[in-house]
Structure formats: C-alpha cells, structure tokens
Amino acid sequence: MFDPVIAPSGTLLGLLQRGRGDGTLHALTAPRPEALAALNHCVLRDPRHDWQVENRSLYYARLYLDLNGELDAIEAHLFDPEDIVDGDESRTGLALAVLGHLASYGRRDALVLLRRYAAQGSNWAWALDELALRDDDAGLRALAVPVLARFPADAEGEAELAAAVRDAFEPRPWRLWAEDPRASIGTRVRAAQETGCFDRWQRQMRPTGPRPGWSVRAVFEWAQQGIDRGVALHVPAARCLSAVAGPEDRAEIVRAAQDGGDGARCTALRYLADSDDPDVLDLVEAAVVTGTAPVVEAAVEAFERMRSVAAVDRARGWARRPDPLGAAAGRVLACRGGAKDSDLVLGAIREAVRGEGPDAPTLWTLVDGAGRLGIDCAAPVLRHVYRETGSSHLRGRAARALAATDPSFPSGFGVECLWDCEETTRELAARHAETGDTRVVEQLRRLASDPAEEAEVQTAVRSRIGPEAM
C-alpha cells in the first residue's frame, strides 16, 4: 500500500483524512454533495499512516449517518474489477469496517452489502468477521455455501480451508457451519477445525532457537544467523544471554559490543544496557560513531531502555548532538528527565518539527514529555503538531500534552476532540471540554447513549453530566 496523500489541514478533505473532530463539524455545515464527496474519498482511499492501529471506521460511519449518505460509491469500490486482481485487504478493509458499524446502527443496506461481498469479494474474510459481530444466525448460515466453494475439495483446498478456519479472527460463522448437517459443509468444517488444532500443536512441539546449555558464543552465532536472514534476533538473544552468561563471560561480551559482528554487537549492547553495565554508555556512544545502521539502531534502542541516573545524566550531555544518539537523548529526558530538562525537551521537539515535519516518529515520545513536564511554552508547537499531523495517535498525544500545558484547551481543541476518530482523544475531551457550549452538551449526551461508543469514553462523559442531563 502506498503512503496516502493528505490534503492541507485547512480543507474539509484534509480534516476528514486526519480524523479530526473539526472534520465532522465542518462537514455538517458544508453543502451535502461536497461533504459526501470528501467522505467517500476518505473511505475509498484509506488515509491512515498505519491502517492497522489508527481508528477511522466509526468516525466515518457516524458521519454517513449524520449526512444520511448513500452507499453507492462504496458498493462500486468493493465490486470494481480491481478487486479481482488486488486482494490486499488494505484496499477494502476500511470500507468494510465502515459498513460493519453502519450495520450495527441498523442500516440494512450496509448489512446486505456486507453479505454480498462476503460471498463474492476477494477480502471476504474481513467481511465475514464484520458479519460475525452483527448478523443473525440465518444470515451467516446462508453464506456457508459460497464461502466454502472458494476451497476446492482436494488436498490443497482442504489445507487452505484449515488455515482459514484456524486464522479466523471471529470464529462464530465457522462454529455455526460446523453444526450444519450437510456433509459438504458441516463435515468439511469440522475436519478443518481438527486440522487447525493439530497444526498449532505441531508448531508448539517444534520450537526453534536457543536451547538450555548454549554458550555465549552460540547465542551470538544465532543472532548473526538472524541478521544474515534479514531477521533481527538481538532482543531475544540478549534475553538468552541473561540466562547463560556469568561474570566470567563479561569480557567476551564487552569485546563483542566493541567490535563484534553485527549480530553479536547488537546482542551484547542490549544485554549490557539491560544489566546496567558500568561501561555500556561509552560502548553505546562508540557504536553510534562506528557501527553499521543495524548496530546504531540497536545501540540507540538499548540506551533508551536504560533508567539509571547515569543514563539520564549522559542524556543531558548528548541531547544537542545532531545524530540519532542526540535524538534518543531528547526522548530519554522526555521520559525520565526533570523540570530542569524542559528546555532540552522543548528544543528537541522544535528541531524534530523543523527537520522532519509534524509526523516525525520521535515526536510521539517528545510530545508526551512536554505534557509530563508541564512545559507551558511548548503549547504553540504542540498546537502545530495537533493541526498538521496525519497520525490520529500523535494528535491524541498532542491533545493530552495541550490539556496539561495550554489553558485554552478546554474551550478550544478540547471541544472538537469530542468528535475525534480516536476513542482515547474523545475520552480526554469528555473530561476537559467546557460545557458552556451547547454543542458540547449535545455531543456528550450522544456519546453517553451510543452503544458503539467505548466504555471508557462513556464513563468519562458520565463523570461530567449526571443521569438527569441525559
């Protein structure tokens, strides 16, 4: 999946792509055709940076309800000929999730569309999972024949069926089909269930990796084998060292951290950092200067895990370095520094925004640090991150930091956050948004009574308004 193209934050499309609460508020006052066009664009061209963790489906489904939006565009997208050649679930996953929420709100057209796609579409497993949560038994039983027809009745087909049953996110349809009296359905599904259970048992009986009695050298060799295969194994290898290494092995481990192969060096640095070795900070600094890219990354990660006073003191000296170690030092201070480190953390935030923009990965930790340290003068740059980032998770972190640093948050961004796509951001807004605005009270009531809303959000709402207000 290609990185999405995000429109400017001041446009309706840009607001909706980001999942901001202002997107909903602007869409409800815009001409309906324009709002629906922007909404369809988002649903059919998933705008999320990480579609596996960022939320948009409930946000978009609620807007379809508010706009009384038709589903013609979603139907055309799902059954486009491209669906036959592009089976990537990221192409249709967001649309199917939106349909699932609409079905739970009682939109019959969404339920029918999900059933049809489960029977005919390439991403049928996702559609089936959505239906498993919303459809009745009769509707699910009717899908048994078209779904099982996807798997030929030969050895290869039965193996694929067993894998599908084993890996199903929602088991309800398969359990219903296993009860079917027809041999072509019930017998096949029960056999697939048994095969899947046997496969899991076999995997558990064939563990790979270190064994009791391994030496330090054997652990290093295993880590290098991972590097050679393109798989980073230094983290589990470091845990293995904790089990097999003794005081007499320290010299060998330190040598590996100084000039060993990539696998050994990454493993040794992680192990020494986790055990707070007195020489590890010097070894980390040397690794950042002389190591390959994997070694630099491992050294920085190992340093960020350290919680000792010495590590925090060293971070203060490294924070202004223009390299990955300097960036890591800023994050260490954001997590474990004190009030006297506020200027360094604020400088790291500004540098990250200037150098990498409002979506810089390092901002996640730095923004949290600004809130933790209560850096009031960070509010302007935090507002910029809030407005411009394409990551709804980072925006939520910026909102939490603003709630701790910006007195205008309850009457400003705190209001729009009630309509945000992320439940944690809505929960934050439910605790902070000023209730003098009639829109706030109305939205709080809606969240409190919406069965699709998360329990944590509803608990926060009820802490603000009593039962008589609902």
Short mmCIF file of C-alpha atoms in Angstrom, two decimals:
data_model
loop_
_atom_site.label_atom_id
_atom_site.label_comp_id
_atom_site.label_asym_id
_atom_site.label_seq_id
_atom_site.Cartn_x
_atom_site.Cartn_y
_atom_site.Cartn_z
CA MET A 1 0.00 0.00 0.00
CA PHE A 2 1.37 3.43 -0.97
CA ASP A 3 1.65 6.24 1.53
CA PRO A 4 -1.56 8.27 1.43
CA VAL A 5 -1.62 11.79 0.02
CA ILE A 6 -3.03 14.00 2.76
CA ALA A 7 -4.73 17.27 1.81
CA PRO A 8 -3.90 20.51 3.66
CA SER A 9 -5.23 20.66 7.20
CA GLY A 10 -7.37 23.71 6.46
CA THR A 11 -9.52 21.89 3.91
CA LEU A 12 -12.55 19.72 4.57
CA LEU A 13 -10.86 16.75 2.94
CA GLY A 14 -7.71 17.26 4.98
CA LEU A 15 -9.68 17.43 8.23
CA LEU A 16 -11.62 14.26 7.43
CA GLN A 17 -8.49 12.40 6.35
CA ARG A 18 -6.87 13.22 9.68
CA GLY A 19 -9.97 12.13 11.59
CA ARG A 20 -10.19 15.46 13.40
CA GLY A 21 -13.35 16.45 15.19
CA ASP A 22 -13.44 19.65 13.15
CA GLY A 23 -13.83 17.46 10.07
CA THR A 24 -17.25 16.30 11.24
CA LEU A 25 -18.28 19.79 12.36
CA HIS A 26 -17.27 21.31 9.01
CA ALA A 27 -18.88 18.51 7.01
CA LEU A 28 -22.22 19.07 8.75
CA THR A 29 -22.23 22.73 7.71
CA ALA A 30 -20.84 22.23 4.18
CA PRO A 31 -23.03 21.56 1.13
CA ARG A 32 -24.10 17.92 1.39
CA PRO A 33 -22.71 16.83 -2.02
CA GLU A 34 -19.32 18.32 -1.14
CA ALA A 35 -19.28 16.67 2.28
CA LEU A 36 -20.25 13.27 0.87
CA ALA A 37 -17.63 13.52 -1.86
CA ALA A 38 -14.91 14.19 0.72
CA LEU A 39 -16.21 11.40 2.96
CA ASN A 40 -16.27 8.88 0.11
CA HIS A 41 -12.75 9.89 -0.89
CA CYS A 42 -11.51 9.04 2.61
CA VAL A 43 -13.32 5.71 2.86
CA LEU A 44 -12.27 4.52 -0.60
CA ARG A 45 -8.65 5.76 -0.32
CA ASP A 46 -7.63 4.91 3.22
CA PRO A 47 -5.75 7.97 4.52
CA ARG A 48 -4.20 6.38 7.61
CA HIS A 49 -0.45 6.22 8.11
CA ASP A 50 -0.88 2.88 9.89
CA TRP A 51 -4.21 1.34 8.97
CA GLN A 52 -3.76 -1.49 11.47
CA VAL A 53 -3.81 0.71 14.56
CA GLU A 54 -5.41 4.06 13.70
CA ASN A 55 -9.17 4.36 14.00
CA ARG A 56 -11.38 5.88 11.31
CA SER A 57 -14.26 3.46 10.67
CA LEU A 58 -16.61 4.55 13.47
CA TYR A 59 -15.78 8.20 12.78
CA TYR A 60 -16.73 7.86 9.11
CA ALA A 61 -19.77 5.67 9.83
CA ARG A 62 -21.19 8.27 12.19
CA LEU A 63 -20.76 10.93 9.51
CA TYR A 64 -22.57 8.74 6.95
CA LEU A 65 -25.43 8.56 9.44
CA ASP A 66 -25.46 12.30 10.07
CA LEU A 67 -25.42 13.04 6.34
CA ASN A 68 -27.82 10.19 5.52
CA GLY A 69 -25.20 9.18 2.99
CA GLU A 70 -25.82 6.66 0.24
CA LEU A 71 -23.53 3.67 -0.16
CA ASP A 72 -23.32 3.63 -3.96
CA ALA A 73 -19.69 4.73 -4.01
CA ILE A 74 -18.67 2.06 -1.51
CA GLU A 75 -20.52 -0.60 -3.49
CA ALA A 76 -18.80 0.43 -6.71
CA HIS A 77 -15.41 0.33 -4.98
CA LEU A 78 -15.94 -3.11 -3.45
CA PHE A 79 -17.10 -4.71 -6.67
CA ASP A 80 -14.74 -2.90 -9.00
CA PRO A 81 -12.86 -5.32 -11.33
CA GLU A 82 -9.70 -4.29 -9.47
CA ASP A 83 -10.95 -6.37 -6.55
CA ILE A 84 -10.21 -9.49 -8.58
CA VAL A 85 -6.56 -8.64 -9.17
CA ASP A 86 -5.77 -6.71 -5.96
CA GLY A 87 -6.56 -8.84 -2.94
CA ASP A 88 -4.70 -6.60 -0.48
CA GLU A 89 -7.06 -6.16 2.46
CA SER A 90 -5.93 -2.55 2.91
CA ARG A 91 -7.76 -1.67 -0.33
CA THR A 92 -11.18 -2.59 1.04
CA GLY A 93 -10.70 -3.02 4.79
CA LEU A 94 -11.74 0.49 5.81
CA ALA A 95 -14.87 0.39 3.63
CA LEU A 96 -15.87 -2.97 5.11
CA ALA A 97 -15.31 -1.74 8.65
CA VAL A 98 -17.46 1.32 7.97
CA LEU A 99 -20.21 -0.94 6.64
CA GLY A 100 -19.93 -3.04 9.78
CA HIS A 101 -20.56 -0.03 12.01
CA LEU A 102 -23.42 1.13 9.80
CA ALA A 103 -24.98 -2.32 10.04
CA SER A 104 -24.77 -2.14 13.84
CA TYR A 105 -26.61 1.19 13.67
CA GLY A 106 -29.43 -0.54 11.76
CA ARG A 107 -28.53 0.36 8.17
CA ARG A 108 -29.99 -2.61 6.30
CA ASP A 109 -28.30 -1.59 3.04
CA ALA A 110 -24.90 -1.90 4.74
CA LEU A 111 -25.73 -5.38 6.05
CA VAL A 112 -26.86 -6.56 2.60
CA LEU A 113 -23.71 -5.15 1.00
CA LEU A 114 -21.50 -6.94 3.52
CA ARG A 115 -23.27 -10.25 2.87
CA ARG A 116 -22.88 -9.86 -0.87
CA TYR A 117 -19.18 -9.02 -0.58
CA ALA A 118 -18.54 -11.92 1.80
CA ALA A 119 -19.98 -14.22 -0.86
CA GLN A 120 -18.20 -12.68 -3.87
CA GLY A 121 -15.32 -10.38 -2.85
CA SER A 122 -11.63 -11.14 -2.53
CA ASN A 123 -11.40 -9.74 1.02
CA TRP A 124 -14.28 -11.97 2.07
CA ALA A 125 -12.68 -12.95 5.42
CA TRP A 126 -12.81 -9.35 6.64
CA ALA A 127 -16.43 -9.01 5.59
CA LEU A 128 -17.24 -12.28 7.34
CA ASP A 129 -15.63 -11.01 10.55
CA GLU A 130 -17.80 -7.89 10.39
CA LEU A 131 -20.90 -10.00 9.87
CA ALA A 132 -19.94 -12.33 12.71
CA LEU A 133 -20.41 -9.42 15.10
CA ARG A 134 -23.63 -8.06 13.58
CA ASP A 135 -25.57 -10.61 11.51
CA ASP A 136 -28.07 -13.15 12.77
CA ASP A 137 -27.56 -16.91 12.58
CA ALA A 138 -29.72 -17.28 9.46
CA GLY A 139 -27.71 -14.68 7.57
CA LEU A 140 -24.43 -16.34 8.47
CA ARG A 141 -25.64 -19.85 7.65
CA ALA A 142 -26.65 -18.66 4.19
CA LEU A 143 -23.00 -17.77 3.49
CA ALA A 144 -21.66 -21.26 4.13
CA VAL A 145 -22.09 -22.49 0.57
CA PRO A 146 -20.46 -19.52 -1.26
CA VAL A 147 -17.60 -19.28 1.24
CA LEU A 148 -16.76 -23.00 1.20
CA ALA A 149 -17.00 -23.01 -2.59
CA ARG A 150 -13.82 -20.92 -2.57
CA PHE A 151 -11.88 -24.00 -1.41
CA PRO A 152 -11.57 -26.89 -3.89
CA ALA A 153 -12.33 -30.35 -2.50
CA ASP A 154 -8.77 -31.56 -2.97
CA ALA A 155 -5.76 -31.75 -0.66
CA GLU A 156 -4.61 -28.22 -1.41
CA GLY A 157 -8.08 -26.79 -0.99
CA GLU A 158 -8.63 -28.59 2.31
CA ALA A 159 -5.30 -27.27 3.59
CA GLU A 160 -6.30 -23.72 2.64
CA LEU A 161 -9.67 -24.20 4.33
CA ALA A 162 -7.99 -25.43 7.52
CA ALA A 163 -5.73 -22.37 7.51
CA ALA A 164 -8.72 -20.05 7.01
CA VAL A 165 -10.59 -21.64 9.92
CA ARG A 166 -7.51 -21.59 12.14
CA ASP A 167 -6.70 -17.94 11.43
CA ALA A 168 -10.26 -16.57 11.52
CA PHE A 169 -10.50 -13.52 13.75
CA GLU A 170 -14.14 -14.23 14.62
CA PRO A 171 -14.94 -17.98 14.96
CA ARG A 172 -18.73 -17.66 15.18
CA PRO A 173 -19.56 -18.38 11.50
CA TRP A 174 -17.30 -21.45 11.43
CA ARG A 175 -18.90 -22.80 14.60
CA LEU A 176 -22.33 -22.38 13.07
CA TRP A 177 -21.23 -24.10 9.88
CA ALA A 178 -19.67 -26.97 11.82
CA GLU A 179 -23.18 -27.76 13.09
CA ASP A 180 -24.62 -27.98 9.57
CA PRO A 181 -25.98 -31.48 8.88
CA ARG A 182 -24.78 -31.47 5.28
CA ALA A 183 -21.54 -33.36 4.77
CA SER A 184 -20.32 -30.82 2.21
CA ILE A 185 -20.45 -28.15 4.91
CA GLY A 186 -20.53 -29.49 8.47
CA THR A 187 -18.17 -32.39 7.88
CA ARG A 188 -15.68 -30.25 5.94
CA VAL A 189 -15.62 -27.51 8.56
CA ARG A 190 -15.21 -29.92 11.46
CA ALA A 191 -12.33 -31.63 9.67
CA ALA A 192 -10.73 -28.23 9.02
CA GLN A 193 -11.09 -27.31 12.71
CA GLU A 194 -9.36 -30.52 13.75
CA THR A 195 -6.56 -29.97 11.25
CA GLY A 196 -6.02 -26.42 12.50
CA CYS A 197 -5.76 -27.62 16.11
CA PHE A 198 -3.24 -30.28 15.06
CA ASP A 199 -1.17 -27.68 13.17
CA ARG A 200 -0.93 -25.50 16.28
CA TRP A 201 0.12 -28.48 18.37
CA GLN A 202 2.83 -29.39 15.87
CA ARG A 203 4.24 -25.87 15.90
CA GLN A 204 4.40 -25.92 19.68
CA MET A 205 6.27 -29.24 19.58
CA ARG A 206 8.88 -27.92 17.15
CA PRO A 207 10.37 -24.86 18.87
CA THR A 208 13.30 -23.13 17.22
CA GLY A 209 16.09 -21.05 18.70
CA PRO A 210 18.34 -21.39 21.74
CA ARG A 211 18.36 -24.49 23.94
CA PRO A 212 19.45 -24.97 27.54
CA GLY A 213 23.20 -25.35 27.75
CA TRP A 214 24.03 -22.91 24.94
CA SER A 215 27.21 -20.90 25.33
CA VAL A 216 27.62 -17.15 24.90
CA ARG A 217 29.28 -17.78 21.55
CA ALA A 218 26.35 -19.95 20.42
CA VAL A 219 23.90 -17.16 21.28
CA PHE A 220 25.97 -14.67 19.27
CA GLU A 221 26.04 -17.06 16.30
CA TRP A 222 22.26 -17.47 16.47
CA ALA A 223 21.83 -13.68 16.45
CA GLN A 224 24.13 -13.42 13.41
CA GLN A 225 22.12 -16.07 11.59
CA GLY A 226 19.11 -13.82 12.04
CA ILE A 227 20.99 -10.85 10.59
CA ASP A 228 22.01 -12.98 7.60
CA ARG A 229 18.33 -13.88 7.01
CA GLY A 230 17.19 -10.29 7.44
CA VAL A 231 15.54 -11.01 10.80
CA ALA A 232 16.58 -9.05 13.91
CA LEU A 233 17.09 -11.53 16.74
CA HIS A 234 19.27 -9.47 19.07
CA VAL A 235 16.43 -8.77 21.53
CA PRO A 236 15.59 -12.44 22.24
CA ALA A 237 19.30 -13.24 22.02
CA ALA A 238 20.01 -10.71 24.78
CA ARG A 239 17.40 -12.41 26.94
CA CYS A 240 19.16 -15.70 26.26
CA LEU A 241 22.45 -14.18 27.38
CA SER A 242 20.82 -13.27 30.67
CA ALA A 243 20.19 -16.97 31.20
CA VAL A 244 23.51 -18.40 30.03
CA ALA A 245 26.13 -15.72 30.79
CA GLY A 246 28.02 -15.49 34.06
CA PRO A 247 30.51 -12.97 35.47
CA GLU A 248 33.34 -14.83 33.75
CA ASP A 249 31.74 -14.07 30.33
CA ARG A 250 31.67 -10.29 30.72
CA ALA A 251 34.98 -9.69 28.93
CA GLU A 252 33.82 -11.64 25.89
CA ILE A 253 30.51 -9.75 25.81
CA VAL A 254 32.25 -6.38 26.10
CA ARG A 255 34.58 -7.30 23.22
CA ALA A 256 31.56 -8.23 21.12
CA ALA A 257 29.97 -4.85 21.91
CA GLN A 258 33.18 -3.12 20.81
CA ASP A 259 33.96 -4.80 17.52
CA GLY A 260 31.93 -7.99 17.05
CA GLY A 261 29.81 -8.85 14.04
CA ASP A 262 26.50 -7.08 13.71
CA GLY A 263 24.50 -9.85 15.39
CA ALA A 264 26.90 -10.19 18.31
CA ARG A 265 27.37 -6.45 18.70
CA CYS A 266 23.64 -5.68 18.77
CA THR A 267 23.04 -8.51 21.24
CA ALA A 268 25.89 -7.50 23.52
CA LEU A 269 24.83 -3.85 23.62
CA ARG A 270 21.27 -4.81 24.51
CA TYR A 271 22.43 -7.21 27.22
CA LEU A 272 24.87 -4.74 28.77
CA ALA A 273 22.30 -1.94 28.77
CA ASP A 274 19.68 -4.12 30.40
CA SER A 275 22.15 -5.13 33.10
CA ASP A 276 23.36 -1.52 33.67
CA ASP A 277 26.98 -2.42 32.95
CA PRO A 278 29.29 0.43 34.00
CA ASP A 279 30.91 0.62 30.54
CA VAL A 280 27.77 0.41 28.43
CA LEU A 281 27.24 4.14 27.90
CA ASP A 282 30.72 4.50 26.40
CA LEU A 283 30.10 1.42 24.27
CA VAL A 284 26.79 2.86 23.04
CA GLU A 285 28.47 6.12 22.06
CA ALA A 286 31.21 4.27 20.20
CA ALA A 287 28.69 2.06 18.41
CA VAL A 288 26.77 5.09 17.13
CA VAL A 289 30.01 6.52 15.70
CA THR A 290 31.50 3.33 14.20
CA GLY A 291 28.65 0.87 13.77
CA THR A 292 26.56 -0.11 10.77
CA ALA A 293 22.94 1.03 10.54
CA PRO A 294 21.58 -2.03 12.42
CA VAL A 295 24.18 -1.57 15.16
CA VAL A 296 23.39 2.15 15.51
CA GLU A 297 19.69 1.39 15.76
CA ALA A 298 20.26 -1.33 18.35
CA ALA A 299 22.59 0.90 20.38
CA VAL A 300 20.08 3.75 20.45
CA GLU A 301 17.22 1.43 21.43
CA ALA A 302 19.33 -0.10 24.19
CA PHE A 303 20.20 3.33 25.57
CA GLU A 304 16.56 4.47 25.56
CA ARG A 305 15.63 1.48 27.72
CA MET A 306 18.05 2.48 30.46
CA ARG A 307 16.58 4.06 33.58
CA SER A 308 19.65 4.72 35.66
CA VAL A 309 20.68 8.13 36.95
CA ALA A 310 23.89 7.79 34.93
CA ALA A 311 21.91 7.31 31.70
CA VAL A 312 19.82 10.43 32.35
CA ASP A 313 22.93 12.44 33.17
CA ARG A 314 24.60 11.25 29.97
CA ALA A 315 21.46 12.14 28.01
CA ARG A 316 21.80 15.75 29.17
CA GLY A 317 25.25 15.85 27.60
CA TRP A 318 24.13 14.15 24.37
CA ALA A 319 20.83 15.97 23.82
CA ARG A 320 22.29 18.58 21.46
CA ARG A 321 24.12 16.06 19.27
CA PRO A 322 22.90 16.21 15.63
CA ASP A 323 22.69 12.43 15.26
CA PRO A 324 20.44 9.51 16.30
CA LEU A 325 22.04 9.46 19.76
CA GLY A 326 21.13 13.11 20.28
CA ALA A 327 17.53 12.41 19.27
CA ALA A 328 17.42 9.44 21.62
CA ALA A 329 18.79 11.57 24.44
CA GLY A 330 15.94 14.01 23.97
CA ARG A 331 13.46 11.15 24.26
CA VAL A 332 15.17 9.83 27.40
CA LEU A 333 14.83 13.23 29.03
CA ALA A 334 11.21 13.46 27.91
CA CYS A 335 10.50 10.16 29.68
CA ARG A 336 12.76 10.37 32.71
CA GLY A 337 14.14 13.88 32.97
CA GLY A 338 13.15 16.55 35.45
CA ALA A 339 11.93 20.12 35.30
CA LYS A 340 15.47 21.36 34.64
CA ASP A 341 15.42 19.42 31.34
CA SER A 342 12.41 21.28 29.94
CA ASP A 343 14.48 23.48 27.64
CA LEU A 344 16.27 20.46 26.16
CA VAL A 345 13.00 18.62 25.54
CA LEU A 346 11.38 21.70 24.01
CA GLY A 347 14.43 22.16 21.79
CA ALA A 348 14.19 18.54 20.68
CA ILE A 349 10.51 19.00 19.75
CA ARG A 350 11.23 22.14 17.73
CA GLU A 351 14.19 20.53 16.00
CA ALA A 352 12.15 17.44 15.09
CA VAL A 353 9.34 19.54 13.62
CA ARG A 354 11.79 21.71 11.68
CA GLY A 355 13.82 18.77 10.41
CA GLU A 356 11.25 16.03 9.85
CA GLY A 357 7.87 17.72 10.00
CA PRO A 358 4.79 17.13 12.19
CA ASP A 359 4.78 13.37 11.57
CA ALA A 360 8.30 12.69 12.85
CA PRO A 361 8.28 9.38 14.78
CA THR A 362 10.41 10.91 17.55
CA LEU A 363 7.60 13.35 18.35
CA TRP A 364 5.48 10.64 19.96
CA THR A 365 7.76 10.44 22.98
CA LEU A 366 8.74 14.10 22.98
CA VAL A 367 5.15 15.32 22.95
CA ASP A 368 4.36 13.06 25.90
CA GLY A 369 7.35 14.53 27.67
CA ALA A 370 6.14 18.08 27.13
CA GLY A 371 2.91 17.17 28.87
CA ARG A 372 4.62 15.21 31.64
CA LEU A 373 6.99 18.08 32.40
CA GLY A 374 4.26 20.71 32.03
CA ILE A 375 6.23 22.81 29.54
CA ASP A 376 3.79 25.70 29.10
CA CYS A 377 5.85 27.44 26.42
CA ALA A 378 5.60 24.27 24.28
CA ALA A 379 1.92 24.98 23.61
CA PRO A 380 2.47 26.76 20.25
CA VAL A 381 4.49 23.91 18.73
CA LEU A 382 2.11 21.34 20.24
CA ARG A 383 -0.81 23.13 18.57
CA HIS A 384 1.07 22.95 15.27
CA VAL A 385 1.60 19.20 15.67
CA TYR A 386 -2.05 18.77 16.61
CA ARG A 387 -3.27 20.59 13.49
CA GLU A 388 -0.86 19.20 10.94
CA THR A 389 0.00 15.60 11.78
CA GLY A 390 -1.61 12.92 9.69
CA SER A 391 -1.41 10.44 12.58
CA SER A 392 -4.51 10.40 14.75
CA HIS A 393 -2.49 8.73 17.53
CA LEU A 394 0.11 11.50 17.56
CA ARG A 395 -2.67 14.10 17.51
CA GLY A 396 -4.17 12.41 20.56
CA ARG A 397 -0.83 12.64 22.36
CA ALA A 398 -0.58 16.30 21.41
CA ALA A 399 -4.08 16.84 22.80
CA ARG A 400 -3.08 15.26 26.12
CA ALA A 401 0.01 17.46 26.28
CA LEU A 402 -2.06 20.55 25.49
CA ALA A 403 -4.54 19.66 28.22
CA ALA A 404 -1.59 19.82 30.62
CA THR A 405 0.07 22.96 29.22
CA ASP A 406 -2.48 25.14 27.41
CA PRO A 407 -5.19 26.95 29.43
CA SER A 408 -7.21 27.47 26.24
CA PHE A 409 -7.52 23.73 25.54
CA PRO A 410 -10.93 23.18 27.25
CA SER A 411 -12.60 25.87 25.14
CA GLY A 412 -10.53 25.26 22.01
CA PHE A 413 -9.22 21.95 20.72
CA GLY A 414 -10.85 20.20 23.69
CA VAL A 415 -14.26 20.88 22.14
CA GLU A 416 -13.54 19.44 18.71
CA CYS A 417 -11.86 16.42 20.30
CA LEU A 418 -15.33 15.19 21.31
CA TRP A 419 -15.82 14.26 17.65
CA ASP A 420 -12.29 12.85 17.14
CA CYS A 421 -11.76 9.47 15.49
CA GLU A 422 -9.71 8.07 18.40
CA GLU A 423 -11.61 6.96 21.48
CA THR A 424 -8.77 7.96 23.80
CA THR A 425 -8.95 11.50 22.44
CA ARG A 426 -12.73 11.58 22.87
CA GLU A 427 -12.27 10.39 26.44
CA LEU A 428 -9.79 13.20 27.10
CA ALA A 429 -12.25 15.73 25.66
CA ALA A 430 -15.09 14.33 27.72
CA ARG A 431 -13.07 15.14 30.85
CA HIS A 432 -11.88 18.61 29.79
CA ALA A 433 -14.21 20.26 27.24
CA GLU A 434 -16.11 23.24 28.59
CA THR A 435 -19.82 22.54 28.80
CA GLY A 436 -20.87 26.15 28.25
CA ASP A 437 -21.05 25.39 24.51
CA THR A 438 -24.40 23.78 23.64
CA ARG A 439 -22.67 21.58 21.05
CA VAL A 440 -20.56 20.08 23.81
CA VAL A 441 -23.55 19.11 25.93
CA GLU A 442 -25.37 17.62 22.94
CA GLN A 443 -22.33 15.58 21.91
CA LEU A 444 -21.76 14.36 25.46
CA ARG A 445 -25.33 13.10 25.55
CA ARG A 446 -24.88 11.38 22.21
CA LEU A 447 -21.69 9.65 23.31
CA ALA A 448 -23.31 8.54 26.55
CA SER A 449 -26.19 6.85 24.75
CA ASP A 450 -24.35 5.47 21.70
CA PRO A 451 -23.98 1.66 22.02
CA ALA A 452 -20.97 1.75 19.69
CA GLU A 453 -19.04 4.09 21.96
CA GLU A 454 -16.22 2.75 24.12
CA ALA A 455 -16.96 2.20 27.81
CA GLU A 456 -14.07 4.43 28.89
CA VAL A 457 -15.50 7.35 26.91
CA GLN A 458 -18.95 6.86 28.38
CA THR A 459 -17.52 6.68 31.89
CA ALA A 460 -15.75 9.99 31.30
CA VAL A 461 -18.94 11.53 29.96
CA ARG A 462 -20.94 10.44 32.97
CA SER A 463 -18.35 11.98 35.25
CA ARG A 464 -19.23 15.35 33.69
CA ILE A 465 -23.01 15.15 33.34
CA GLY A 466 -25.44 13.41 35.64
CA PRO A 467 -28.16 10.93 34.59
CA GLU A 468 -30.78 13.69 34.63
CA ALA A 469 -28.88 15.50 31.86
CA MET A 470 -29.07 12.50 29.52
#
